[in-house]
Amino acid sequence: MYNGNIIRQLLVERNIPNKELLRYLGTEANASLAQIVNGNPTVKRLEKVADFFGVSMDVFFEREKPFKAYSSAHGDNEQQYKEKIELLERLLEEKDKRILLLEQMNQLVNPTESRTDLGQTI
């Protein structure tokens, strides 16, 4: 859940006047901090607030684990892709062998016959 009080905490901790944040948001004349803290700000506005403080938007939702890609997952994905590539290469090799076998069987069943121009077998 969104916790707008974190905005107030950040302002106090960093000793920043409310008006400075409102000026950054471009709403100094027609808004108050209470609207942002107590209201339901849009994602666009909340992104600006996060940018102002240099924090992730996760901070305002008190997420314990912010979303991020882990480097170990990248290595695992890379290994999985390599294994899939190897399996696909083996599958292609097997397909080529089967095609060759089918072509050979087709030649045995239907040997090439020499024909005349009229299509008759000699």
PDB file of C-alpha atoms in Angstrom:
ATOM      1  CA  MET A   1       0.000   0.000   0.000  1.00  0.00           C
ATOM      2  CA  TYR A   2       1.064   3.542  -0.733  1.00  0.00           C
ATOM      3  CA  ASN A   3       2.438   5.379   2.295  1.00  0.00           C
ATOM      4  CA  GLY A   4       2.633   9.093   1.562  1.00  0.00           C
ATOM      5  CA  ASN A   5       4.023   9.854   5.017  1.00  0.00           C
ATOM      6  CA  ILE A   6       7.372   8.622   3.740  1.00  0.00           C
ATOM      7  CA  ILE A   7       7.521  11.783   1.626  1.00  0.00           C
ATOM      8  CA  ARG A   8       7.253  13.871   4.791  1.00  0.00           C
ATOM      9  CA  GLN A   9       9.895  11.748   6.491  1.00  0.00           C
ATOM     10  CA  LEU A  10      12.296  12.246   3.575  1.00  0.00           C
ATOM     11  CA  LEU A  11      11.709  16.005   3.628  1.00  0.00           C
ATOM     12  CA  VAL A  12      12.446  16.152   7.368  1.00  0.00           C
ATOM     13  CA  GLU A  13      15.460  13.814   7.200  1.00  0.00           C
ATOM     14  CA  ARG A  14      17.013  15.830   4.366  1.00  0.00           C
ATOM     15  CA  ASN A  15      15.958  19.203   5.757  1.00  0.00           C
ATOM     16  CA  ILE A  16      14.149  20.193   2.548  1.00  0.00           C
ATOM     17  CA  PRO A  17      11.260  22.697   2.627  1.00  0.00           C
ATOM     18  CA  ASN A  18       7.897  21.446   1.299  1.00  0.00           C
ATOM     19  CA  LYS A  19       7.806  24.259  -1.265  1.00  0.00           C
ATOM     20  CA  GLU A  20      10.989  22.979  -2.889  1.00  0.00           C
ATOM     21  CA  LEU A  21       9.360  19.643  -3.687  1.00  0.00           C
ATOM     22  CA  LEU A  22       6.192  21.354  -4.926  1.00  0.00           C
ATOM     23  CA  ARG A  23       8.277  23.678  -7.103  1.00  0.00           C
ATOM     24  CA  TYR A  24      10.088  20.645  -8.581  1.00  0.00           C
ATOM     25  CA  LEU A  25       6.740  19.032  -9.357  1.00  0.00           C
ATOM     26  CA  GLY A  26       5.513  22.250 -10.982  1.00  0.00           C
ATOM     27  CA  THR A  27       2.490  22.456  -8.690  1.00  0.00           C
ATOM     28  CA  GLU A  28       3.665  25.086  -6.265  1.00  0.00           C
ATOM     29  CA  ALA A  29       0.750  27.445  -6.868  1.00  0.00           C
ATOM     30  CA  ASN A  30      -2.181  25.049  -7.059  1.00  0.00           C
ATOM     31  CA  ALA A  31      -1.332  22.110  -4.794  1.00  0.00           C
ATOM     32  CA  SER A  32      -0.264  21.306  -1.308  1.00  0.00           C
ATOM     33  CA  LEU A  33       1.939  18.619   0.117  1.00  0.00           C
ATOM     34  CA  ALA A  34      -1.115  17.124   1.843  1.00  0.00           C
ATOM     35  CA  GLN A  35      -2.658  16.321  -1.559  1.00  0.00           C
ATOM     36  CA  ILE A  36       0.384  14.262  -2.497  1.00  0.00           C
ATOM     37  CA  VAL A  37       0.875  12.666   0.916  1.00  0.00           C
ATOM     38  CA  ASN A  38      -2.765  11.874   1.727  1.00  0.00           C
ATOM     39  CA  GLY A  39      -4.108  11.493  -1.792  1.00  0.00           C
ATOM     40  CA  ASN A  40      -3.610   8.857  -4.417  1.00  0.00           C
ATOM     41  CA  PRO A  41      -0.946  10.339  -6.720  1.00  0.00           C
ATOM     42  CA  THR A  42      -0.556   9.154 -10.284  1.00  0.00           C
ATOM     43  CA  VAL A  43       2.413   7.037 -11.252  1.00  0.00           C
ATOM     44  CA  LYS A  44       3.778   9.936 -13.277  1.00  0.00           C
ATOM     45  CA  ARG A  45       3.697  12.261 -10.269  1.00  0.00           C
ATOM     46  CA  LEU A  46       5.110   9.628  -7.921  1.00  0.00           C
ATOM     47  CA  GLU A  47       7.982   9.015 -10.359  1.00  0.00           C
ATOM     48  CA  LYS A  48       8.828  12.714 -10.174  1.00  0.00           C
ATOM     49  CA  VAL A  49       8.772  12.594  -6.365  1.00  0.00           C
ATOM     50  CA  ALA A  50      11.073   9.556  -6.418  1.00  0.00           C
ATOM     51  CA  ASP A  51      13.399  11.356  -8.847  1.00  0.00           C
ATOM     52  CA  PHE A  52      13.431  14.420  -6.590  1.00  0.00           C
ATOM     53  CA  PHE A  53      14.642  12.340  -3.651  1.00  0.00           C
ATOM     54  CA  GLY A  54      16.800  10.020  -5.766  1.00  0.00           C
ATOM     55  CA  VAL A  55      15.018   6.900  -4.524  1.00  0.00           C
ATOM     56  CA  SER A  56      13.081   4.024  -6.038  1.00  0.00           C
ATOM     57  CA  MET A  57       9.282   4.234  -6.100  1.00  0.00           C
ATOM     58  CA  ASP A  58       9.356   1.070  -3.978  1.00  0.00           C
ATOM     59  CA  VAL A  59      10.217   3.296  -1.017  1.00  0.00           C
ATOM     60  CA  PHE A  60       6.704   4.787  -1.023  1.00  0.00           C
ATOM     61  CA  PHE A  61       5.137   1.327  -0.900  1.00  0.00           C
ATOM     62  CA  GLU A  62       7.441   0.046   1.840  1.00  0.00           C
ATOM     63  CA  ARG A  63       8.502  -2.958  -0.180  1.00  0.00           C
ATOM     64  CA  GLU A  64      10.977  -5.085   1.691  1.00  0.00           C
ATOM     65  CA  LYS A  65      12.640  -6.339  -1.452  1.00  0.00           C
ATOM     66  CA  PRO A  66      12.753  -3.852  -4.311  1.00  0.00           C
ATOM     67  CA  PHE A  67      12.409  -5.333  -7.742  1.00  0.00           C
ATOM     68  CA  LYS A  68      15.715  -5.766  -9.522  1.00  0.00           C
ATOM     69  CA  ALA A  69      17.424  -8.229 -11.780  1.00  0.00           C
ATOM     70  CA  TYR A  70      20.024 -10.305 -10.012  1.00  0.00           C
ATOM     71  CA  SER A  71      23.319 -11.007 -11.728  1.00  0.00           C
ATOM     72  CA  SER A  72      23.171 -14.705 -10.841  1.00  0.00           C
ATOM     73  CA  ALA A  73      19.882 -15.030 -12.727  1.00  0.00           C
ATOM     74  CA  HIS A  74      21.592 -13.691 -15.836  1.00  0.00           C
ATOM     75  CA  GLY A  75      24.250 -16.389 -15.660  1.00  0.00           C
ATOM     76  CA  ASP A  76      21.612 -19.064 -15.162  1.00  0.00           C
ATOM     77  CA  ASN A  77      19.624 -17.802 -18.149  1.00  0.00           C
ATOM     78  CA  GLU A  78      22.732 -17.781 -20.283  1.00  0.00           C
ATOM     79  CA  GLN A  79      23.477 -21.392 -19.377  1.00  0.00           C
ATOM     80  CA  GLN A  80      19.890 -22.401 -20.109  1.00  0.00           C
ATOM     81  CA  TYR A  81      20.095 -20.782 -23.547  1.00  0.00           C
ATOM     82  CA  LYS A  82      23.360 -22.569 -24.302  1.00  0.00           C
ATOM     83  CA  GLU A  83      21.783 -25.908 -23.367  1.00  0.00           C
ATOM     84  CA  LYS A  84      18.749 -25.191 -25.538  1.00  0.00           C
ATOM     85  CA  ILE A  85      20.995 -24.292 -28.469  1.00  0.00           C
ATOM     86  CA  GLU A  86      22.891 -27.574 -28.090  1.00  0.00           C
ATOM     87  CA  LEU A  87      19.628 -29.532 -28.006  1.00  0.00           C
ATOM     88  CA  LEU A  88      18.352 -27.747 -31.103  1.00  0.00           C
ATOM     89  CA  GLU A  89      21.595 -28.428 -32.960  1.00  0.00           C
ATOM     90  CA  ARG A  90      21.329 -32.139 -32.121  1.00  0.00           C
ATOM     91  CA  LEU A  91      17.711 -32.118 -33.229  1.00  0.00           C
ATOM     92  CA  LEU A  92      18.711 -30.592 -36.578  1.00  0.00           C
ATOM     93  CA  GLU A  93      21.405 -33.225 -37.053  1.00  0.00           C
ATOM     94  CA  GLU A  94      18.875 -35.995 -36.375  1.00  0.00           C
ATOM     95  CA  LYS A  95      16.406 -34.399 -38.793  1.00  0.00           C
ATOM     96  CA  ASP A  96      19.058 -34.291 -41.536  1.00  0.00           C
ATOM     97  CA  LYS A  97      19.868 -37.980 -40.978  1.00  0.00           C
ATOM     98  CA  ARG A  98      16.203 -38.936 -41.245  1.00  0.00           C
ATOM     99  CA  ILE A  99      15.738 -36.926 -44.423  1.00  0.00           C
ATOM    100  CA  LEU A 100      18.755 -38.670 -45.953  1.00  0.00           C
ATOM    101  CA  LEU A 101      17.377 -42.075 -44.937  1.00  0.00           C
ATOM    102  CA  LEU A 102      13.967 -41.258 -46.420  1.00  0.00           C
ATOM    103  CA  GLU A 103      15.584 -40.118 -49.673  1.00  0.00           C
ATOM    104  CA  GLN A 104      17.540 -43.382 -49.873  1.00  0.00           C
ATOM    105  CA  MET A 105      14.390 -45.423 -49.200  1.00  0.00           C
ATOM    106  CA  ASN A 106      12.534 -43.470 -51.864  1.00  0.00           C
ATOM    107  CA  GLN A 107      15.265 -44.261 -54.403  1.00  0.00           C
ATOM    108  CA  LEU A 108      15.014 -47.989 -53.573  1.00  0.00           C
ATOM    109  CA  VAL A 109      11.228 -48.041 -53.900  1.00  0.00           C
ATOM    110  CA  ASN A 110      11.067 -45.829 -56.981  1.00  0.00           C
ATOM    111  CA  PRO A 111      14.278 -46.306 -58.955  1.00  0.00           C
ATOM    112  CA  THR A 112      14.934 -43.739 -61.609  1.00  0.00           C
ATOM    113  CA  GLU A 113      13.861 -45.086 -64.973  1.00  0.00           C
ATOM    114  CA  SER A 114      14.966 -43.715 -68.278  1.00  0.00           C
ATOM    115  CA  ARG A 115      11.982 -42.516 -70.273  1.00  0.00           C
ATOM    116  CA  THR A 116      11.465 -41.496 -73.841  1.00  0.00           C
ATOM    117  CA  ASP A 117      10.072 -38.165 -74.860  1.00  0.00           C
ATOM    118  CA  LEU A 118       6.586 -39.745 -74.902  1.00  0.00           C
ATOM    119  CA  GLY A 119       6.875 -40.795 -71.268  1.00  0.00           C
ATOM    120  CA  GLN A 120       7.219 -44.518 -72.005  1.00  0.00           C
ATOM    121  CA  THR A 121       9.654 -46.708 -70.125  1.00  0.00           C
ATOM    122  CA  ILE A 122      12.411 -48.269 -72.203  1.00  0.00           C
TER     123      ILE A 122
END
